[in-house]
C-alpha cells in the first residue's frame, strides 16, 4: 500500500516551453505532498511543500513563479516548470506524507526532465 | 534544524552485515530519525525509522544511542541488490508540519 505514481517518467522539451509533472497517491489520500529535485551525483533538494486546497510553501531560493505547484485534490499534485531552460534539466521527485500513526513518507519514481 | 553526518562511501562483502553510521548530535527530543535508500535513477525507498528505541523490520535494524546523538542502520545479510545511496534523515518539524531534508548520504557498494 501507500503508492505514489509520478508521470511522466521522462520528458524532453524545448527551451521556453512549459512542462507539467503529475504526482498521484494511488491508494491513500495525501493532504501534503513534497517536490524535490536532484542533479547528477547530488542529493535530493526539497523545493516545496504542497498542501491540498492551499498555496504551496516554497523553500528558500526556489522561484515560485517558475515552479508552479497545484494540489487541487487529495490524490493529485502537479508541478509545472514554466519557460524551461537547459539549467532546469534535472530529476524531479515527488513524495507524499502518509497520515498514519507515525507519519511515513513515500516517494514517486521520479521524472527525468531534459530541456534542449 | 538537526543535520546528519554520514561517511561518503562504504564497502561491504556480500552476505555480511552492513553497518551504516550516522551522527545527528543536534537532534531534538521529539525528532524522528528516518533511513531511506536510493538506487540509481529511482525514487528513494523507505527502510526504517525510529525515535529512541531500537527498531527492526524485514529490511533492517536501527540502533539509536541512548543520548540519541547517533544511530546505525544494519543490513544483516547484504546482497548485491543492496548497493545504493543510503540517507539518514532527521525529520524537520512534527506531525502535520514534518518534512524530510536530505543530506549527502552514504554510497554503499556491496561486493561479491
Coordinates of N, CA and C in Angstrom, one line a residue:
Chain A
X1 N 0.8 -1.2 0.0 CA 0.0 0.0 0.0 C 0.8 1.3 0.0
X2 N 0.2 2.4 0.0 CA 0.8 3.7 0.1 C 1.8 3.9 -1.1
X3 N 1.2 3.9 -2.3 CA 2.0 4.0 -3.6 C 1.7 5.4 -4.1
X4 N 2.8 6.0 -4.6 CA 2.8 7.3 -5.3 C 3.2 7.1 -6.7
X5 N 2.4 7.5 -7.6 CA 2.7 7.4 -9.0 C 3.0 8.7 -9.6
X6 N 4.1 8.8 -10.3 CA 4.6 10.0 -10.9 C 4.6 9.9 -12.4
X7 N 4.2 10.9 -13.1 CA 4.1 10.8 -14.6 C 4.4 12.2 -15.2
X8 N 5.1 12.3 -16.3 CA 5.8 11.1 -17.0 C 7.1 10.7 -16.3
X9 N 7.6 9.6 -16.7 CA 8.9 9.2 -16.1 C 10.1 9.9 -16.7
X10 N 9.9 10.4 -17.9 CA 10.9 11.2 -18.6 C 10.2 12.1 -19.6
X11 N 10.8 13.3 -19.8 CA 10.3 14.2 -20.8 C 11.4 15.0 -21.4
X12 N 11.3 15.3 -22.6 CA 12.2 16.2 -23.3 C 11.4 17.4 -23.8
X13 N 11.8 18.6 -23.6 CA 11.1 19.7 -24.1 C 12.1 20.8 -24.6
X14 N 11.5 21.7 -25.4 CA 12.3 22.8 -25.9 C 12.4 24.0 -25.0
X15 N 13.5 24.7 -25.0 CA 13.7 25.9 -24.2 C 12.5 26.8 -24.4
X16 N 12.0 27.4 -23.3 CA 10.9 28.4 -23.4 C 9.5 27.8 -23.3
X17 N 9.4 26.5 -23.3 CA 8.1 25.8 -23.2 C 7.9 25.4 -21.7
X18 N 6.7 25.0 -21.4 CA 6.4 24.6 -20.0 C 6.1 23.1 -20.0
X19 N 6.4 22.5 -18.9 CA 6.2 21.1 -18.7 C 5.5 20.8 -17.4
X20 N 4.5 20.0 -17.4 CA 3.8 19.6 -16.2 C 4.1 18.2 -15.8
X21 N 4.4 18.0 -14.5 CA 4.6 16.7 -13.9 C 3.5 16.4 -12.9
X22 N 3.0 15.2 -13.0 CA 1.9 14.8 -12.1 C 2.4 13.8 -11.0
X23 N 1.8 14.0 -9.8 CA 2.1 13.1 -8.7 C 0.8 12.7 -8.1
X24 N 0.5 11.4 -8.1 CA -0.8 10.8 -7.6 C -0.5 9.8 -6.5
X25 N -1.3 10.0 -5.5 CA -1.4 8.9 -4.5 C -2.5 7.9 -4.9
X26 N -2.1 6.7 -5.0 CA -3.0 5.7 -5.6 C -4.0 5.1 -4.6
X27 N -3.6 4.8 -3.4 CA -4.4 4.1 -2.5 C -4.5 4.8 -1.2
X28 N -4.3 6.1 -1.1 CA -4.5 6.8 0.1 C -4.7 8.3 -0.3
X29 N -5.1 9.0 0.7 CA -5.3 10.5 0.5 C -4.1 11.2 1.0
X30 N -3.6 12.1 0.3 CA -2.4 12.8 0.7 C -2.7 14.3 0.8
X31 N -2.9 14.8 2.0 CA -3.1 16.3 2.1 C -1.9 17.1 1.9
X32 N -0.7 16.4 2.1 CA 0.5 17.1 1.9 C 1.5 16.3 1.0
X33 N 2.0 16.9 0.0 CA 3.0 16.3 -0.9 C 4.2 17.2 -1.0
X34 N 5.3 16.7 -1.4 CA 6.6 17.4 -1.4 C 7.2 17.2 -2.8
X35 N 7.8 18.2 -3.3 CA 8.6 18.2 -4.5 C 10.1 18.4 -4.3
X36 N 10.8 17.5 -4.9 CA 12.3 17.6 -4.8 C 12.9 17.6 -6.2
X37 N 14.1 18.1 -6.3 CA 14.8 17.9 -7.5 C 16.3 17.5 -7.1
X38 N 16.8 16.7 -8.1 CA 18.1 16.1 -7.9 C 19.0 16.2 -9.1
X39 N 20.1 16.9 -9.0 CA 21.1 17.0 -10.1 C 22.0 15.8 -10.0
X40 N 22.6 15.4 -11.1 CA 23.5 14.2 -11.2 C 24.5 14.2 -10.0
X41 N 24.7 13.1 -9.4 CA 25.6 12.9 -8.3 C 25.4 13.8 -7.1
X42 N 24.2 14.3 -7.0 CA 23.9 15.1 -5.8 C 22.7 14.5 -5.1
X43 N 22.5 15.1 -3.9 CA 21.4 14.6 -3.1 C 20.1 15.3 -3.5
X44 N 19.0 14.8 -2.9 CA 17.7 15.4 -3.2 C 17.6 16.8 -2.5
X45 N 17.1 17.8 -3.2 CA 16.8 19.1 -2.6 C 15.3 19.4 -2.6
X46 N 14.8 19.7 -1.4 CA 13.4 20.0 -1.3 C 13.1 21.3 -1.9
X47 N 12.1 21.3 -2.8 CA 11.8 22.6 -3.5 C 10.6 23.2 -2.8
X48 N 9.6 22.4 -2.5 CA 8.3 23.0 -2.0 C 7.5 21.9 -1.3
X49 N 6.6 22.4 -0.4 CA 5.6 21.6 0.2 C 4.3 21.9 -0.4
X50 N 3.5 21.0 -0.8 CA 2.3 21.2 -1.5 C 1.1 20.8 -0.6
X51 N 0.2 21.7 -0.3 CA -0.9 21.4 0.6 C -2.2 21.5 -0.1
X52 N -3.0 20.4 0.0 CA -4.3 20.4 -0.7 C -5.2 21.5 -0.3
X53 N -5.6 22.2 -1.3 CA -6.6 23.3 -1.1 C -6.0 24.6 -0.7
X54 N -4.6 24.7 -0.6 CA -4.0 26.0 -0.3 C -2.7 26.1 -1.1
X55 N -2.1 27.3 -0.9 CA -0.9 27.6 -1.6 C 0.3 26.8 -1.1
X56 N 1.2 26.4 -2.1 CA 2.4 25.7 -1.7 C 3.3 26.6 -0.9
X57 N 4.1 25.9 -0.1 CA 5.2 26.6 0.6 C 6.5 26.3 0.0
X58 N 7.2 27.3 -0.5 CA 8.5 27.1 -1.2 C 9.7 27.2 -0.3
X59 N 10.7 26.5 -0.6 CA 11.9 26.6 0.2 C 12.7 27.8 -0.3
X60 N 13.6 28.3 0.6 CA 14.3 29.5 0.2 C 15.1 29.3 -1.1
X61 N 15.0 30.3 -1.9 CA 15.8 30.2 -3.2 C 15.1 29.6 -4.3
X62 N 13.9 29.0 -4.1 CA 13.1 28.4 -5.2 C 12.1 29.4 -5.7
X63 N 12.1 29.6 -7.0 CA 11.3 30.6 -7.6 C 9.9 30.1 -7.8
X64 N 8.9 30.6 -7.1 CA 7.6 30.2 -7.1 C 6.9 30.4 -8.4
X65 N 7.3 31.5 -9.1 CA 6.7 31.8 -10.4 C 7.2 30.9 -11.5
X66 N 8.3 30.3 -11.3 CA 8.9 29.4 -12.3 C 8.4 27.9 -12.1
X67 N 8.3 27.6 -10.8 CA 7.8 26.2 -10.5 C 6.5 26.3 -9.8
X68 N 5.4 26.2 -10.7 CA 4.1 26.3 -10.2 C 3.6 25.0 -9.7
X69 N 3.0 25.0 -8.5 CA 2.5 23.8 -7.8 C 1.0 23.9 -7.6
X70 N 0.3 22.9 -8.0 CA -1.1 22.9 -7.7 C -1.5 21.6 -7.0
X71 N -2.3 21.7 -6.0 CA -2.7 20.5 -5.2 C -4.2 20.6 -5.0
X72 N -4.9 20.4 -6.1 CA -6.4 20.6 -6.1 C -7.2 19.5 -5.5
X73 N -6.6 18.3 -5.4 CA -7.4 17.2 -4.8 C -6.5 16.5 -3.8
X74 N -7.1 15.5 -3.1 CA -6.4 14.8 -2.1 C -5.5 13.7 -2.7
X75 N -5.6 13.5 -4.0 CA -4.8 12.5 -4.6 C -3.8 13.0 -5.7
X76 N -3.8 14.3 -6.0 CA -3.1 14.8 -7.1 C -2.4 16.1 -6.8
X77 N -1.1 16.1 -7.0 CA -0.3 17.4 -7.0 C 0.4 17.5 -8.3
X78 N 0.5 18.7 -8.9 CA 1.2 18.9 -10.1 C 2.3 19.9 -10.0
X79 N 3.4 19.7 -10.6 CA 4.5 20.7 -10.7 C 4.6 21.1 -12.2
X80 N 4.5 22.4 -12.4 CA 4.7 22.9 -13.8 C 6.0 23.7 -13.8
X81 N 6.9 23.3 -14.7 CA 8.1 24.1 -14.9 C 7.9 25.0 -16.0
X82 N 7.8 26.3 -15.7 CA 7.4 27.3 -16.8 C 8.7 27.9 -17.4
X83 N 8.5 28.2 -18.7 CA 9.6 28.7 -19.5 C 10.9 28.0 -19.2
X84 N 10.9 26.7 -19.5 CA 12.0 25.9 -19.1 C 13.3 26.3 -19.8
X85 N 14.4 26.2 -19.1 CA 15.7 26.4 -19.7 C 16.6 25.2 -19.5
X86 N 17.7 25.0 -20.2 CA 18.5 23.9 -20.1 C 19.0 23.6 -18.6
X87 N 19.2 24.7 -17.8 CA 19.6 24.5 -16.4 C 18.5 23.9 -15.6
X88 N 17.3 23.9 -16.1 CA 16.2 23.2 -15.3 C 16.2 21.7 -15.5
X89 N 17.1 21.3 -16.4 CA 17.2 19.8 -16.6 C 17.6 19.2 -15.3
X90 N 16.8 18.2 -14.9 CA 17.1 17.6 -13.6 C 16.2 16.4 -13.4
X91 N 16.3 15.7 -12.3 CA 15.4 14.6 -11.9 C 14.5 15.2 -10.8
X92 N 13.2 15.2 -11.1 CA 12.2 15.7 -10.2 C 11.5 14.6 -9.5
X93 N 11.4 14.6 -8.2 CA 10.8 13.5 -7.4 C 9.7 14.1 -6.5
X94 N 8.6 13.5 -6.4 CA 7.5 13.9 -5.5 C 7.4 12.9 -4.4
X95 N 6.9 13.3 -3.3 CA 6.7 12.5 -2.1 C 5.4 12.9 -1.4
X96 N 4.8 11.9 -0.8 CA 3.6 12.2 -0.1 C 3.7 11.7 1.4
X97 N 3.1 12.5 2.3 CA 3.1 12.1 3.7 C 1.9 11.2 3.9
X98 N 2.2 10.1 4.6 CA 1.1 9.1 4.9 C 0.7 9.4 6.3
X99 N -0.6 9.7 6.4 CA -1.1 10.1 7.8 C -1.6 8.8 8.5
X100 N -0.6 8.2 9.1 CA -0.9 7.1 10.0 C -0.4 7.4 11.4
X101 N -0.2 6.4 12.1 CA 0.2 6.6 13.5 C 1.6 7.2 13.6
X102 N 2.4 7.1 12.5 CA 3.8 7.5 12.7 C 4.2 8.5 11.6
X103 N 3.3 8.9 10.7 CA 3.7 9.8 9.6 C 4.8 9.4 8.8
X104 N 4.6 8.4 7.9 CA 5.7 8.0 7.0 C 5.6 8.8 5.7
X105 N 6.6 8.7 4.9 CA 6.7 9.4 3.7 C 7.0 8.4 2.5
X106 N 6.3 8.5 1.5 CA 6.5 7.6 0.3 C 6.8 8.4 -0.9
X107 N 7.7 7.9 -1.7 CA 8.2 8.7 -2.9 C 7.8 8.1 -4.2
X108 N 7.6 9.0 -5.2 CA 7.4 8.5 -6.6 C 8.7 8.1 -7.2
X109 N 8.6 7.6 -8.4 CA 9.8 7.0 -9.1 C 10.6 8.1 -9.8
X110 N 10.1 9.3 -9.8 CA 10.8 10.4 -10.4 C 10.5 10.7 -11.9
X111 N 10.8 11.9 -12.3 CA 10.7 12.4 -13.7 C 12.0 13.0 -14.1
X112 N 12.5 12.4 -15.2 CA 13.8 13.0 -15.8 C 13.4 14.0 -16.8
X113 N 13.7 15.3 -16.5 CA 13.4 16.4 -17.4 C 14.7 16.8 -18.1
X114 N 14.6 16.8 -19.5 CA 15.7 17.3 -20.3 C 15.2 18.5 -21.1
X115 N 15.8 19.6 -21.0 CA 15.4 20.8 -21.8 C 16.5 21.1 -22.8
X116 N 16.0 21.1 -24.1 CA 17.0 21.2 -25.2 C 16.8 22.6 -25.9
Chain B
X1 N 17.7 23.4 12.8 CA 17.3 22.1 12.3 C 18.5 21.1 12.4
X2 N 18.1 19.9 12.9 CA 19.1 18.9 13.1 C 19.7 18.4 11.8
X3 N 21.1 18.4 11.7 CA 21.7 17.9 10.5 C 22.3 16.5 10.8
X4 N 22.5 15.8 9.7 CA 23.1 14.5 9.9 C 24.5 14.4 9.1
X5 N 25.4 13.6 9.7 CA 26.7 13.4 9.1 C 26.9 11.9 8.8
X6 N 27.2 11.6 7.6 CA 27.4 10.2 7.2 C 28.7 10.1 6.5
X7 N 29.3 8.9 6.5 CA 30.5 8.7 5.7 C 30.1 8.7 4.2
X8 N 31.0 9.2 3.4 CA 30.6 9.4 2.0 C 30.4 8.0 1.3
X9 N 31.2 7.1 1.6 CA 31.1 5.8 1.0 C 31.6 4.6 1.9
X10 N 31.0 3.4 1.6 CA 31.4 2.2 2.4 C 31.3 1.0 1.5
X11 N 32.2 0.0 1.7 CA 32.1 -1.2 1.0 C 31.7 -2.3 2.0
X12 N 31.0 -3.3 1.5 CA 30.6 -4.4 2.3 C 30.6 -5.7 1.4
X13 N 31.1 -6.8 2.0 CA 31.1 -8.1 1.3 C 29.7 -8.7 1.3
X14 N 29.4 -9.3 0.2 CA 28.1 -9.9 0.0 C 27.9 -11.0 1.1
X15 N 26.7 -11.0 1.7 CA 26.4 -12.0 2.8 C 26.8 -11.5 4.2
X16 N 27.6 -10.5 4.3 CA 28.0 -10.0 5.6 C 27.0 -8.8 6.0
X17 N 27.1 -8.5 7.2 CA 26.3 -7.4 7.7 C 26.9 -6.1 7.3
X18 N 26.0 -5.1 6.9 CA 26.5 -3.8 6.6 C 26.0 -2.9 7.7
X19 N 26.9 -2.2 8.3 CA 26.6 -1.2 9.4 C 26.9 0.2 8.9
X20 N 25.8 1.0 8.8 CA 26.0 2.3 8.3 C 25.7 3.3 9.4
X21 N 26.8 4.1 9.8 CA 26.6 5.0 10.9 C 26.1 6.4 10.5
X22 N 25.5 7.1 11.4 CA 25.0 8.4 11.2 C 25.1 9.2 12.5
X23 N 25.6 10.4 12.4 CA 25.7 11.3 13.5 C 24.6 12.4 13.4
X24 N 23.9 12.6 14.5 CA 22.9 13.7 14.5 C 22.9 14.3 15.9
X25 N 24.0 15.0 16.2 CA 24.2 15.4 17.5 C 23.3 16.6 18.0
X26 N 22.7 17.3 17.0 CA 21.8 18.4 17.4 C 20.3 18.0 17.4
X27 N 20.0 16.7 17.4 CA 18.7 16.3 17.3 C 17.9 16.7 18.5
X28 N 16.6 17.0 18.3 CA 15.8 17.4 19.5 C 15.0 16.2 20.0
X29 N 14.4 16.4 21.1 CA 13.8 15.2 21.8 C 12.6 14.6 21.0
X30 N 11.9 15.3 20.2 CA 10.8 14.8 19.5 C 11.0 14.6 18.0
X31 N 12.3 14.6 17.6 CA 12.6 14.5 16.2 C 12.9 13.0 15.9
X32 N 12.3 12.5 14.8 CA 12.5 11.1 14.4 C 13.7 11.0 13.5
X33 N 14.3 9.8 13.5 CA 15.4 9.5 12.5 C 14.8 8.6 11.5
X34 N 14.9 8.9 10.2 CA 14.5 8.1 9.1 C 15.6 7.6 8.3
X35 N 15.5 6.5 7.7 CA 16.5 6.0 6.8 C 15.8 5.6 5.5
X36 N 16.4 6.1 4.4 CA 15.9 5.8 3.0 C 17.1 5.4 2.2
X37 N 16.8 4.7 1.1 CA 17.9 4.4 0.2 C 17.4 4.7 -1.2
X38 N 18.4 5.0 -2.1 CA 18.1 5.3 -3.5 C 19.0 4.6 -4.4
X39 N 18.4 3.8 -5.2 CA 19.1 3.1 -6.3 C 19.1 4.0 -7.5
X40 N 20.1 4.0 -8.3 CA 20.3 4.9 -9.3 C 19.1 5.2 -10.2
X41 N 18.8 6.5 -10.3 CA 17.7 7.0 -11.1 C 16.3 6.4 -10.7
X42 N 16.1 6.2 -9.4 CA 14.8 5.8 -8.9 C 14.5 6.7 -7.7
X43 N 13.2 6.7 -7.3 CA 12.9 7.4 -6.1 C 13.4 6.8 -4.8
X44 N 13.6 7.5 -3.8 CA 14.0 6.9 -2.5 C 13.0 5.9 -2.0
X45 N 13.6 4.8 -1.4 CA 12.8 3.7 -0.8 C 12.9 3.8 0.7
X46 N 11.8 3.7 1.4 CA 11.8 3.7 2.9 C 12.4 2.5 3.4
X47 N 13.2 2.6 4.4 CA 13.8 1.5 5.1 C 13.3 1.3 6.5
X48 N 13.5 2.3 7.3 CA 13.1 2.2 8.7 C 13.1 3.6 9.3
X49 N 12.5 3.7 10.5 CA 12.6 5.0 11.2 C 12.4 4.7 12.7
X50 N 12.9 5.6 13.5 CA 12.7 5.5 15.0 C 12.9 6.8 15.7
X51 N 12.5 6.7 17.0 CA 12.6 7.9 17.8 C 13.7 7.7 18.9
X52 N 13.6 6.7 19.7 CA 14.6 6.5 20.7 C 14.9 5.0 21.0
X53 N 13.9 4.2 20.7 CA 14.1 2.8 20.8 C 14.7 2.1 19.6
X54 N 15.4 1.0 19.8 CA 15.9 0.3 18.6 C 14.7 -0.3 17.8
X55 N 14.8 -0.3 16.5 CA 13.7 -0.8 15.7 C 14.2 -1.9 14.7
X56 N 13.4 -2.8 14.4 CA 13.7 -3.9 13.4 C 12.5 -4.1 12.5
X57 N 12.8 -4.3 11.3 CA 11.7 -4.8 10.3 C 12.4 -5.8 9.4
X58 N 11.6 -6.1 8.4 CA 12.1 -7.2 7.5 C 13.3 -6.7 6.6
X59 N 13.6 -5.5 6.6 CA 14.7 -5.0 5.8 C 16.0 -4.7 6.6
X60 N 15.8 -4.2 7.8 CA 17.0 -3.7 8.5 C 16.7 -3.5 10.0
X61 N 17.7 -3.2 10.7 CA 17.6 -2.8 12.1 C 18.2 -1.4 12.3
X62 N 17.6 -0.7 13.2 CA 18.0 0.7 13.5 C 18.4 0.7 15.0
X63 N 19.7 1.0 15.2 CA 20.2 1.2 16.6 C 20.4 2.6 16.9
X64 N 19.7 3.2 17.9 CA 19.9 4.6 18.3 C 20.5 4.6 19.6
X65 N 21.6 5.4 19.8 CA 22.3 5.5 21.1 C 21.4 6.2 22.1
X66 N 21.7 5.9 23.3 CA 20.8 6.4 24.4 C 20.7 7.9 24.4
X67 N 21.8 8.6 24.1 CA 21.7 10.1 24.0 C 21.1 10.6 22.7
X68 N 20.8 9.7 21.8 CA 20.1 9.9 20.5 C 21.0 10.8 19.6
X69 N 22.3 10.9 19.9 CA 23.1 11.7 19.0 C 23.7 11.0 17.8
X70 N 23.5 9.7 17.8 CA 23.9 8.9 16.6 C 23.1 7.7 16.5
X71 N 23.1 7.1 15.3 CA 22.4 5.9 15.1 C 23.2 5.0 14.0
X72 N 22.8 3.8 13.9 CA 23.4 2.8 13.0 C 22.3 2.0 12.3
X73 N 22.4 2.0 11.0 CA 21.5 1.1 10.2 C 22.2 -0.1 10.0
X74 N 21.6 -1.3 10.2 CA 22.2 -2.6 10.0 C 21.4 -3.3 9.0
X75 N 22.1 -3.7 7.9 CA 21.5 -4.6 6.9 C 22.1 -6.0 7.3
X76 N 21.4 -6.9 7.8 CA 22.0 -8.1 8.4 C 22.8 -9.0 7.4
X77 N 22.3 -9.2 6.2 CA 22.9 -10.0 5.2 C 22.9 -9.3 3.9
X78 N 23.9 -8.5 3.6 CA 23.9 -7.6 2.4 C 24.0 -8.4 1.1
X79 N 23.2 -8.0 0.1 CA 23.2 -8.6 -1.2 C 23.7 -7.6 -2.2
X80 N 24.0 -8.0 -3.4 CA 24.4 -7.1 -4.4 C 23.3 -6.0 -4.7
X81 N 22.0 -6.4 -4.5 CA 20.9 -5.5 -4.7 C 20.8 -4.4 -3.7
X82 N 21.6 -4.6 -2.6 CA 21.6 -3.5 -1.6 C 22.5 -2.4 -1.9
X83 N 23.3 -2.5 -3.0 CA 24.1 -1.4 -3.5 C 23.3 -0.2 -3.8
X84 N 23.5 0.9 -3.1 CA 22.6 2.1 -3.2 C 23.2 3.3 -2.4
X85 N 22.6 4.4 -2.5 CA 22.9 5.5 -1.6 C 22.0 5.5 -0.4
X86 N 22.5 5.5 0.8 CA 21.7 5.4 2.0 C 21.6 6.8 2.7
X87 N 20.4 7.2 2.9 CA 20.2 8.5 3.5 C 19.7 8.4 5.0
X88 N 20.4 9.0 5.9 CA 19.9 9.2 7.3 C 19.4 10.6 7.4
X89 N 18.1 10.7 7.8 CA 17.4 12.0 7.8 C 16.8 12.2 9.2
X90 N 16.9 13.4 9.7 CA 16.2 13.8 10.9 C 15.0 14.6 10.4
X91 N 13.8 14.1 10.7 CA 12.6 14.8 10.2 C 12.5 16.2 10.8
X92 N 12.3 17.2 10.0 CA 12.2 18.6 10.5 C 10.7 18.8 10.8
X93 N 10.4 19.3 12.0 CA 9.0 19.5 12.3 C 8.4 18.2 12.8
X94 N 7.2 18.3 13.2 CA 6.5 17.1 13.7 C 5.1 17.1 13.2
X95 N 4.5 15.9 13.2 CA 3.1 15.7 12.8 C 2.9 16.2 11.4
X96 N 1.8 17.0 11.3 CA 1.4 17.6 10.0 C 2.4 18.5 9.4
X97 N 3.3 19.0 10.1 CA 4.3 20.0 9.5 C 5.6 19.4 9.2
X98 N 5.8 18.1 9.5 CA 7.1 17.5 9.3 C 7.5 17.3 7.9
X99 N 8.8 17.4 7.6 CA 9.3 17.3 6.2 C 10.7 16.7 6.3
X100 N 11.1 16.0 5.2 CA 12.4 15.4 5.2 C 13.4 16.2 4.4
X101 N 14.5 16.5 5.0 CA 15.6 17.3 4.3 C 16.8 16.3 4.2
X102 N 17.1 16.0 3.0 CA 18.2 15.0 2.7 C 19.6 15.6 2.8
X103 N 20.5 14.8 3.4 CA 21.9 15.1 3.4 C 22.5 14.4 2.2
X104 N 23.8 14.3 2.3 CA 24.6 13.7 1.2 C 24.5 12.2 1.1
X105 N 24.3 11.5 2.2 CA 24.1 10.1 2.2 C 25.4 9.3 2.1
X106 N 25.3 8.0 2.3 CA 26.5 7.1 2.1 C 26.2 6.2 1.0
X107 N 27.2 6.1 0.1 CA 27.1 5.2 -1.0 C 27.7 3.9 -0.6
X108 N 26.8 2.9 -0.5 CA 27.2 1.5 -0.1 C 27.4 0.7 -1.3
X109 N 28.6 0.1 -1.4 CA 28.9 -0.8 -2.5 C 29.0 -2.2 -1.9
X110 N 28.1 -3.1 -2.3 CA 28.2 -4.5 -1.9 C 29.0 -5.3 -2.9
X111 N 30.1 -5.9 -2.5 CA 30.9 -6.6 -3.4 C 30.8 -8.1 -3.3
X112 N 30.9 -8.8 -4.4 CA 30.8 -10.3 -4.3 C 32.0 -10.9 -3.6

